[in-house]
PDB file of C-alpha atoms in Angstrom:
ATOM      1  CA  MET A1372      41.620 -12.478 -26.859  1.00 42.00           C
ATOM      2  CA  GLY A1373      41.073 -12.298 -23.091  1.00 44.00           C
ATOM      3  CA  PHE A1374      42.050  -8.649 -23.097  1.00 38.00           C
ATOM      4  CA  SER A1375      39.580  -7.969 -25.917  1.00 44.00           C
ATOM      5  CA  LEU A1376      36.714  -9.605 -24.009  1.00 41.00           C
ATOM      6  CA  LYS A1377      37.560  -7.628 -20.884  1.00 40.00           C
ATOM      7  CA  LEU A1378      37.640  -4.419 -22.897  1.00 38.00           C
ATOM      8  CA  GLN A1379      34.259  -5.196 -24.486  1.00 41.00           C
ATOM      9  CA  TYR A1380      32.783  -5.991 -21.057  1.00 37.00           C
ATOM     10  CA  TYR A1381      34.160  -2.742 -19.639  1.00 36.00           C
ATOM     11  CA  CYS A1382      32.673  -0.762 -22.516  1.00 36.00           C
ATOM     12  CA  LEU A1383      29.310  -2.487 -22.035  1.00 35.00           C
ATOM     13  CA  VAL A1384      29.288  -1.587 -18.337  1.00 35.00           C
ATOM     14  CA  CYS A1385      30.140   2.010 -19.188  1.00 36.00           C
ATOM     15  CA  VAL A1386      27.251   2.164 -21.645  1.00 34.00           C
ATOM     16  CA  MET A1387      24.840   0.655 -19.109  1.00 35.00           C
ATOM     17  CA  VAL A1388      25.940   3.139 -16.442  1.00 36.00           C
ATOM     18  CA  LEU A1389      26.030   6.209 -18.650  1.00 37.00           C
ATOM     19  CA  LEU A1390      22.972   5.571 -20.817  1.00 39.00           C
ATOM     20  CA  PRO A1391      20.368   6.405 -18.142  1.00 39.00           C
ATOM     21  CA  ALA A1392      22.193   9.610 -17.333  1.00 38.00           C
ATOM     22  CA  LEU A1393      22.302  10.554 -20.999  1.00 38.00           C
ATOM     23  CA  CYS A1394      18.633   9.689 -21.488  1.00 40.00           C
ATOM     24  CA  TYR A1395      17.412  11.729 -18.554  1.00 37.00           C
ATOM     25  CA  SER A1396      19.860  14.612 -18.554  1.00 38.00           C
ATOM     26  CA  LYS A1397      17.893  16.571 -21.154  1.00 52.00           C
ATOM     27  CA  ASP A1398      14.687  18.251 -20.067  1.00 68.00           C
ATOM     28  CA  TYR A1399      11.631  17.356 -22.086  1.00 87.00           C
ATOM     29  CA  PHE A1400       9.475  20.357 -22.960  1.00 95.00           C
ATOM     30  CA  VAL A1401       6.151  20.440 -24.790  1.00 97.00           C
ATOM     31  CA  LYS A1402       5.378  23.363 -27.074  1.00 97.00           C
ATOM     32  CA  SER A1403       2.149  25.283 -26.509  1.00 97.00           C
ATOM     33  CA  ARG A1404       0.746  28.777 -25.977  1.00 97.00           C
ATOM     34  CA  ALA A1405      -0.154  30.790 -22.893  1.00 97.00           C
ATOM     35  CA  THR A1406      -2.091  33.906 -21.991  1.00 96.00           C
ATOM     36  CA  TYR A1407      -3.009  35.544 -18.681  1.00 95.00           C
ATOM     37  CA  TYR A1408      -5.996  36.738 -16.720  1.00 89.00           C
ATOM     38  CA  GLY A1409      -6.211  40.013 -14.937  1.00 79.00           C
ATOM     39  CA  SER A1410      -6.726  40.445 -11.203  1.00 75.00           C
ATOM     40  CA  SER A1411      -6.403  43.459  -8.958  1.00 70.00           C
ATOM     41  CA  ASP A1412      -3.396  42.012  -7.092  1.00 77.00           C
ATOM     42  CA  GLY A1413      -1.969  39.852  -9.910  1.00 76.00           C
ATOM     43  CA  LEU A1414      -2.459  36.635  -7.926  1.00 83.00           C
ATOM     44  CA  GLY A1415      -4.827  33.692  -8.380  1.00 83.00           C
ATOM     45  CA  THR A1416      -8.551  33.452  -7.768  1.00 86.00           C
ATOM     46  CA  THR A1417     -10.562  31.946  -4.915  1.00 87.00           C
ATOM     47  CA  SER A1418     -13.223  30.679  -7.320  1.00 88.00           C
ATOM     48  CA  GLY A1419     -11.041  28.338  -9.390  1.00 92.00           C
ATOM     49  CA  ALA A1420     -12.500  25.132 -10.832  1.00 96.00           C
ATOM     50  CA  CYS A1421     -10.234  22.980  -8.653  1.00 97.00           C
ATOM     51  CA  GLY A1422     -12.020  24.096  -5.495  1.00 96.00           C
ATOM     52  CA  PHE A1423      -8.907  25.290  -3.648  1.00 96.00           C
ATOM     53  CA  GLY A1424     -10.428  28.569  -2.462  1.00 93.00           C
ATOM     54  CA  GLU A1425      -8.003  30.984  -0.808  1.00 92.00           C
ATOM     55  CA  TYR A1426      -5.190  28.428  -1.159  1.00 93.00           C
ATOM     56  CA  GLY A1427      -5.585  28.663  -4.935  1.00 92.00           C
ATOM     57  CA  ARG A1428      -5.020  32.404  -4.830  1.00 89.00           C
ATOM     58  CA  ASN A1429      -1.858  32.545  -2.753  1.00 89.00           C
ATOM     59  CA  ILE A1430      -0.028  29.236  -3.216  1.00 93.00           C
ATOM     60  CA  SER A1431       3.400  29.527  -4.852  1.00 93.00           C
ATOM     61  CA  SER A1432       3.378  33.299  -4.298  1.00 91.00           C
ATOM     62  CA  GLY A1433       0.403  33.541  -6.630  1.00 92.00           C
ATOM     63  CA  ASN A1434       2.205  31.808  -9.505  1.00 95.00           C
ATOM     64  CA  VAL A1435      -0.812  29.757 -10.519  1.00 96.00           C
ATOM     65  CA  ALA A1436      -2.558  28.823 -13.736  1.00 96.00           C
ATOM     66  CA  GLY A1437      -5.733  27.584 -15.279  1.00 96.00           C
ATOM     67  CA  VAL A1438      -5.114  24.767 -17.747  1.00 97.00           C
ATOM     68  CA  TYR A1439      -7.026  23.158 -20.573  1.00 95.00           C
ATOM     69  CA  ARG A1440      -5.899  19.663 -21.599  1.00 95.00           C
ATOM     70  CA  LEU A1441      -3.824  19.253 -18.435  1.00 97.00           C
ATOM     71  CA  TYR A1442      -6.900  19.679 -16.221  1.00 97.00           C
ATOM     72  CA  LYS A1443      -7.908  16.033 -16.808  1.00 95.00           C
ATOM     73  CA  ASN A1444     -11.347  16.375 -15.187  1.00 95.00           C
ATOM     74  CA  GLY A1445      -9.734  17.622 -11.987  1.00 96.00           C
ATOM     75  CA  VAL A1446      -6.991  14.989 -11.679  1.00 96.00           C
ATOM     76  CA  GLY A1447      -4.499  17.623 -12.852  1.00 96.00           C
ATOM     77  CA  CYS A1448      -5.354  20.028 -10.035  1.00 97.00           C
ATOM     78  CA  GLY A1449      -2.354  20.772  -7.825  1.00 96.00           C
ATOM     79  CA  ALA A1450       0.222  19.699 -10.440  1.00 97.00           C
ATOM     80  CA  CYS A1451       3.252  21.929 -11.004  1.00 97.00           C
ATOM     81  CA  TYR A1452       4.737  22.956 -14.352  1.00 98.00           C
ATOM     82  CA  GLN A1453       7.705  24.949 -15.512  1.00 98.00           C
ATOM     83  CA  VAL A1454       6.487  27.310 -18.231  1.00 98.00           C
ATOM     84  CA  ARG A1455       8.795  29.500 -20.263  1.00 97.00           C
ATOM     85  CA  CYS A1456       7.915  31.758 -23.173  1.00 97.00           C
ATOM     86  CA  THR A1457       9.687  31.381 -26.505  1.00 97.00           C
ATOM     87  CA  THR A1458       8.133  34.237 -28.477  1.00 95.00           C
ATOM     88  CA  ASN A1459      11.017  36.669 -28.043  1.00 95.00           C
ATOM     89  CA  PRO A1460      14.386  35.663 -26.519  1.00 94.00           C
ATOM     90  CA  GLN A1461      15.153  39.318 -25.802  1.00 96.00           C
ATOM     91  CA  ILE A1462      12.171  39.414 -23.447  1.00 97.00           C
ATOM     92  CA  CYS A1463      11.731  35.841 -22.214  1.00 97.00           C
ATOM     93  CA  THR A1464      13.956  34.312 -19.547  1.00 97.00           C
ATOM     94  CA  LYS A1465      15.463  30.870 -20.029  1.00 95.00           C
ATOM     95  CA  LYS A1466      14.077  29.664 -16.690  1.00 96.00           C
ATOM     96  CA  GLY A1467      10.503  30.866 -17.065  1.00 97.00           C
ATOM     97  CA  VAL A1468       8.203  30.347 -14.074  1.00 98.00           C
ATOM     98  CA  ASN A1469       6.947  27.406 -12.026  1.00 98.00           C
ATOM     99  CA  VAL A1470       3.172  27.421 -11.627  1.00 97.00           C
ATOM    100  CA  VAL A1471       0.594  25.370  -9.724  1.00 97.00           C
ATOM    101  CA  VAL A1472      -2.605  24.278 -11.463  1.00 98.00           C
ATOM    102  CA  THR A1473      -5.551  25.717  -9.556  1.00 97.00           C
ATOM    103  CA  ASP A1474      -8.160  26.303 -12.256  1.00 96.00           C
ATOM    104  CA  TYR A1475      -9.564  25.279 -15.636  1.00 96.00           C
ATOM    105  CA  GLY A1476      -9.516  27.586 -18.615  1.00 92.00           C
ATOM    106  CA  GLN A1477      -8.874  27.899 -22.331  1.00 87.00           C
ATOM    107  CA  GLY A1478      -7.775  30.924 -24.318  1.00 85.00           C
ATOM    108  CA  ASP A1479      -6.716  31.375 -27.942  1.00 87.00           C
ATOM    109  CA  ASN A1480      -5.357  27.858 -28.587  1.00 91.00           C
ATOM    110  CA  THR A1481      -3.644  27.961 -25.197  1.00 95.00           C
ATOM    111  CA  ASP A1482      -2.901  25.287 -22.634  1.00 96.00           C
ATOM    112  CA  PHE A1483      -2.156  27.804 -19.874  1.00 97.00           C
ATOM    113  CA  ILE A1484      -3.971  30.856 -18.578  1.00 96.00           C
ATOM    114  CA  LEU A1485      -1.455  32.259 -16.112  1.00 96.00           C
ATOM    115  CA  SER A1486      -2.043  34.625 -13.276  1.00 95.00           C
ATOM    116  CA  HIS A1487      -0.808  38.111 -14.059  1.00 93.00           C
ATOM    117  CA  HIS A1488       2.009  37.595 -11.550  1.00 93.00           C
ATOM    118  CA  ALA A1489       3.138  34.318 -13.179  1.00 96.00           C
ATOM    119  CA  TYR A1490       2.971  35.704 -16.707  1.00 96.00           C
ATOM    120  CA  GLU A1491       5.212  38.648 -15.784  1.00 95.00           C
ATOM    121  CA  ALA A1492       7.664  36.249 -14.111  1.00 96.00           C
ATOM    122  CA  MET A1493       8.532  34.810 -17.543  1.00 98.00           C
ATOM    123  CA  ALA A1494       9.949  38.193 -18.619  1.00 97.00           C
ATOM    124  CA  ARG A1495      13.445  39.556 -18.204  1.00 97.00           C
ATOM    125  CA  PRO A1496      13.818  42.486 -15.795  1.00 96.00           C
ATOM    126  CA  GLY A1497      12.277  45.642 -17.184  1.00 96.00           C
ATOM    127  CA  THR A1498      10.470  43.892 -20.053  1.00 97.00           C
ATOM    128  CA  ALA A1499       7.226  42.744 -18.377  1.00 95.00           C
ATOM    129  CA  ASP A1500       5.155  45.426 -20.120  1.00 95.00           C
ATOM    130  CA  ARG A1501       6.432  44.290 -23.512  1.00 97.00           C
ATOM    131  CA  LEU A1502       5.544  40.690 -22.717  1.00 97.00           C
ATOM    132  CA  LEU A1503       2.083  41.675 -21.487  1.00 95.00           C
ATOM    133  CA  ALA A1504       1.510  43.551 -24.746  1.00 96.00           C
ATOM    134  CA  TYR A1505       1.638  40.268 -26.674  1.00 96.00           C
ATOM    135  CA  GLY A1506      -1.439  38.995 -24.843  1.00 94.00           C
ATOM    136  CA  VAL A1507      -0.746  35.439 -26.021  1.00 96.00           C
ATOM    137  CA  VAL A1508       2.760  33.987 -26.335  1.00 97.00           C
ATOM    138  CA  ASP A1509       4.362  30.777 -27.515  1.00 97.00           C
ATOM    139  CA  VAL A1510       5.639  28.706 -24.601  1.00 98.00           C
ATOM    140  CA  GLU A1511       7.173  25.383 -23.776  1.00 98.00           C
ATOM    141  CA  TYR A1512       6.441  23.527 -20.572  1.00 98.00           C
ATOM    142  CA  GLN A1513       7.313  20.444 -18.561  1.00 98.00           C
ATOM    143  CA  ARG A1514       5.927  18.785 -15.435  1.00 97.00           C
ATOM    144  CA  VAL A1515       8.085  19.442 -12.373  1.00 97.00           C
ATOM    145  CA  PRO A1516       7.804  18.293  -8.759  1.00 95.00           C
ATOM    146  CA  CYS A1517       5.849  20.556  -6.431  1.00 96.00           C
ATOM    147  CA  GLN A1518       7.918  21.536  -3.393  1.00 93.00           C
ATOM    148  CA  TYR A1519       6.454  22.869  -0.170  1.00 93.00           C
ATOM    149  CA  VAL A1520       9.177  23.266   2.427  1.00 90.00           C
ATOM    150  CA  GLY A1521       7.895  22.563   5.920  1.00 89.00           C
ATOM    151  CA  HIS A1522       4.578  21.126   4.711  1.00 91.00           C
ATOM    152  CA  LYS A1523       3.160  17.652   4.313  1.00 91.00           C
ATOM    153  CA  ILE A1524      -0.227  16.991   2.773  1.00 92.00           C
ATOM    154  CA  GLN A1525      -3.108  18.641   4.561  1.00 94.00           C
ATOM    155  CA  VAL A1526      -6.662  17.368   4.285  1.00 95.00           C
ATOM    156  CA  LYS A1527      -9.055  20.293   4.328  1.00 97.00           C
ATOM    157  CA  VAL A1528     -12.688  19.772   5.164  1.00 97.00           C
ATOM    158  CA  HIS A1529     -14.309  21.805   2.426  1.00 96.00           C
ATOM    159  CA  GLU A1530     -16.622  24.658   3.324  1.00 95.00           C
ATOM    160  CA  TYR A1531     -19.455  22.805   1.569  1.00 93.00           C
ATOM    161  CA  SER A1532     -19.408  20.091   4.258  1.00 97.00           C
ATOM    162  CA  ARG A1533     -22.387  19.737   6.608  1.00 96.00           C
ATOM    163  CA  LYS A1534     -21.770  17.661   9.705  1.00 94.00           C
ATOM    164  CA  PRO A1535     -22.919  14.914  10.173  1.00 94.00           C
ATOM    165  CA  ASP A1536     -24.720  14.437   6.852  1.00 95.00           C
ATOM    166  CA  TYR A1537     -22.138  15.366   4.223  1.00 98.00           C
ATOM    167  CA  LEU A1538     -18.343  15.452   4.040  1.00 98.00           C
ATOM    168  CA  ALA A1539     -16.294  17.044   1.268  1.00 98.00           C
ATOM    169  CA  ILE A1540     -12.486  17.185   1.387  1.00 97.00           C
ATOM    170  CA  ILE A1541      -9.605  18.531  -0.654  1.00 97.00           C
ATOM    171  CA  MET A1542      -5.854  17.898  -0.382  1.00 95.00           C
ATOM    172  CA  LEU A1543      -3.457  20.810   0.027  1.00 96.00           C
ATOM    173  CA  TYR A1544       0.372  20.964  -0.297  1.00 95.00           C
ATOM    174  CA  GLN A1545       0.541  17.941  -2.609  1.00 92.00           C
ATOM    175  CA  ALA A1546       4.274  17.695  -3.298  1.00 92.00           C
ATOM    176  CA  GLY A1547       6.096  15.635  -5.927  1.00 91.00           C
ATOM    177  CA  LYS A1548       4.841  14.759  -9.409  1.00 90.00           C
ATOM    178  CA  SER A1549       2.153  12.161  -8.645  1.00 87.00           C
ATOM    179  CA  ASP A1550      -1.532  12.875  -9.245  1.00 92.00           C
ATOM    180  CA  ILE A1551      -4.116  11.737  -6.710  1.00 91.00           C
ATOM    181  CA  LEU A1552      -6.424   9.471  -8.712  1.00 92.00           C
ATOM    182  CA  SER A1553      -8.900   8.537  -6.002  1.00 92.00           C
ATOM    183  CA  VAL A1554      -9.568   8.727  -2.266  1.00 93.00           C
ATOM    184  CA  ASP A1555     -11.050   5.980  -0.083  1.00 93.00           C
ATOM    185  CA  ILE A1556     -12.616   6.385   3.344  1.00 93.00           C
ATOM    186  CA  TRP A1557     -12.696   3.670   6.038  1.00 92.00           C
ATOM    187  CA  GLN A1558     -16.329   2.971   6.834  1.00 92.00           C
ATOM    188  CA  GLN A1559     -17.959   0.005   8.578  1.00 89.00           C
ATOM    189  CA  GLY A1560     -14.898  -2.205   8.308  1.00 91.00           C
ATOM    190  CA  LYS A1561     -14.047  -1.600   4.655  1.00 92.00           C
ATOM    191  CA  TRP A1562     -12.602   0.984   2.293  1.00 92.00           C
ATOM    192  CA  VAL A1563     -15.261   2.931   0.403  1.00 94.00           C
ATOM    193  CA  GLU A1564     -14.298   5.084  -2.566  1.00 95.00           C
ATOM    194  CA  MET A1565     -15.320   8.727  -2.320  1.00 96.00           C
ATOM    195  CA  ARG A1566     -16.847  10.522  -5.289  1.00 97.00           C
ATOM    196  CA  ARG A1567     -14.830  13.147  -7.131  1.00 97.00           C
ATOM    197  CA  SER A1568     -17.349  15.955  -6.773  1.00 97.00           C
ATOM    198  CA  PHE A1569     -15.516  18.532  -8.900  1.00 96.00           C
ATOM    199  CA  GLY A1570     -11.932  19.582  -9.457  1.00 96.00           C
ATOM    200  CA  ALA A1571      -9.846  18.234  -6.570  1.00 97.00           C
ATOM    201  CA  VAL A1572     -12.827  17.929  -4.197  1.00 98.00           C
ATOM    202  CA  PHE A1573     -13.930  14.459  -3.023  1.00 98.00           C
ATOM    203  CA  ASP A1574     -17.168  13.903  -1.122  1.00 98.00           C
ATOM    204  CA  MET A1575     -19.612  11.400   0.334  1.00 97.00           C
ATOM    205  CA  PRO A1576     -22.953  11.490   2.168  1.00 97.00           C
ATOM    206  CA  ASN A1577     -23.328  10.138   5.709  1.00 95.00           C
ATOM    207  CA  PRO A1578     -19.615   9.874   6.598  1.00 96.00           C
ATOM    208  CA  PRO A1579     -18.397   7.913   9.649  1.00 93.00           C
ATOM    209  CA  LEU A1580     -19.319   9.509  12.955  1.00 92.00           C
ATOM    210  CA  GLY A1581     -15.939   8.930  14.602  1.00 92.00           C
ATOM    211  CA  ALA A1582     -12.424   9.888  13.560  1.00 93.00           C
ATOM    212  CA  ILE A1583     -11.945   9.403   9.835  1.00 93.00           C
ATOM    213  CA  SER A1584      -9.173   7.465   8.085  1.00 92.00           C
ATOM    214  CA  LEU A1585      -8.382   8.006   4.413  1.00 91.00           C
ATOM    215  CA  ARG A1586      -6.155   6.449   1.798  1.00 88.00           C
ATOM    216  CA  PHE A1587      -5.002   7.924  -1.499  1.00 86.00           C
ATOM    217  CA  LYS A1588      -4.391   6.114  -4.756  1.00 87.00           C
ATOM    218  CA  VAL A1589      -1.697   7.907  -6.713  1.00 85.00           C
ATOM    219  CA  GLN A1590      -0.092   7.308 -10.105  1.00 74.00           C
ATOM    220  CA  ASP A1591       3.509   6.844 -11.221  1.00 64.00           C
ATOM    221  CA  ASN A1592       4.058   3.682  -9.194  1.00 54.00           C
ATOM    222  CA  ALA A1593       3.674   5.591  -5.967  1.00 54.00           C
ATOM    223  CA  GLY A1594       1.172   2.975  -4.776  1.00 59.00           C
ATOM    224  CA  ILE A1595      -1.435   3.635  -2.126  1.00 65.00           C
ATOM    225  CA  LYS A1596      -0.712   5.828   0.854  1.00 63.00           C
ATOM    226  CA  TRP A1597      -2.903   6.053   3.900  1.00 62.00           C
ATOM    227  CA  PRO A1598      -2.697   7.713   7.292  1.00 62.00           C
ATOM    228  CA  LYS A1599      -4.685   6.833  10.383  1.00 65.00           C
ATOM    229  CA  ALA A1600      -7.491   9.004  11.693  1.00 71.00           C
ATOM    230  CA  VAL A1601      -6.608  11.986   9.545  1.00 86.00           C
ATOM    231  CA  ILE A1602      -9.812  13.835  10.328  1.00 94.00           C
ATOM    232  CA  PRO A1603     -10.829  14.027  14.014  1.00 94.00           C
ATOM    233  CA  ARG A1604     -14.267  13.122  15.346  1.00 94.00           C
ATOM    234  CA  ASN A1605     -15.136  16.770  15.958  1.00 95.00           C
ATOM    235  CA  TRP A1606     -14.182  17.983  12.460  1.00 96.00           C
ATOM    236  CA  LYS A1607     -15.337  21.358  11.281  1.00 96.00           C
ATOM    237  CA  ALA A1608     -15.992  22.711   7.801  1.00 96.00           C
ATOM    238  CA  GLY A1609     -13.216  24.960   6.503  1.00 96.00           C
ATOM    239  CA  VAL A1610     -10.484  23.498   8.748  1.00 97.00           C
ATOM    240  CA  ALA A1611      -7.353  21.815   7.325  1.00 96.00           C
ATOM    241  CA  TYR A1612      -5.809  18.863   9.186  1.00 95.00           C
ATOM    242  CA  ASP A1613      -2.164  17.746   8.944  1.00 92.00           C
ATOM    243  CA  THR A1614      -1.165  14.238   7.800  1.00 88.00           C
ATOM    244  CA  ASP A1615       2.038  12.199   7.858  1.00 83.00           C
ATOM    245  CA  ILE A1616       1.984  11.802   4.069  1.00 78.00           C
ATOM    246  CA  GLN A1617       4.150  13.408   1.459  1.00 75.00           C
ATOM    247  CA  LEU A1618       4.048  12.073  -2.108  1.00 69.00           C
TER     248      LEU A1618
END
């Protein structure tokens, strides 16, 4: 009897240890469709709805995308997804391509409008032209962590800013899988929530005159992160400032 109880206990422990591994070992992909937009160099665009500018054209070697439902009124900007086509296994790779969301867009029942460069990256060597000929392909996708080796989050003072009357900011190199839900600014002894102007751009009129401290509210139990004096007193529009934060 004692041996039987020990055996049952051992089996229970094994199940408890192995079950999480079994539950999370399989990737979870969502089925959808994707198309692409043309550009002279195959990269992204500086005029994307997220407000990233030049960063939105070159980040991730130009493997970027406009999204529809995943845009989430701008909260989805900067998220990374693995996208792989399923239309033709003789053309499509099993790995697909990792893309960064930098824009909003909708095609023919698509969730993704990929840059030309990213769309071709889903194809096996020598088959890119055949994949492009489809125009729209069936895909499956999953959220993946963004990885920027050697970078922590940068806070860029958007070009729209006008010192000292108006401050607009956007976060660059947002690693991990957590979305930035809101941004607060320290003003007159309290945290004041900034407005989400559009895409990933947050703004406020009459910002503090000195060095500026920010905090970010992020999802997925990541809590609230905040650095000290992220933006210097003599900030300038168009300049990106380093932080100590990485999500």
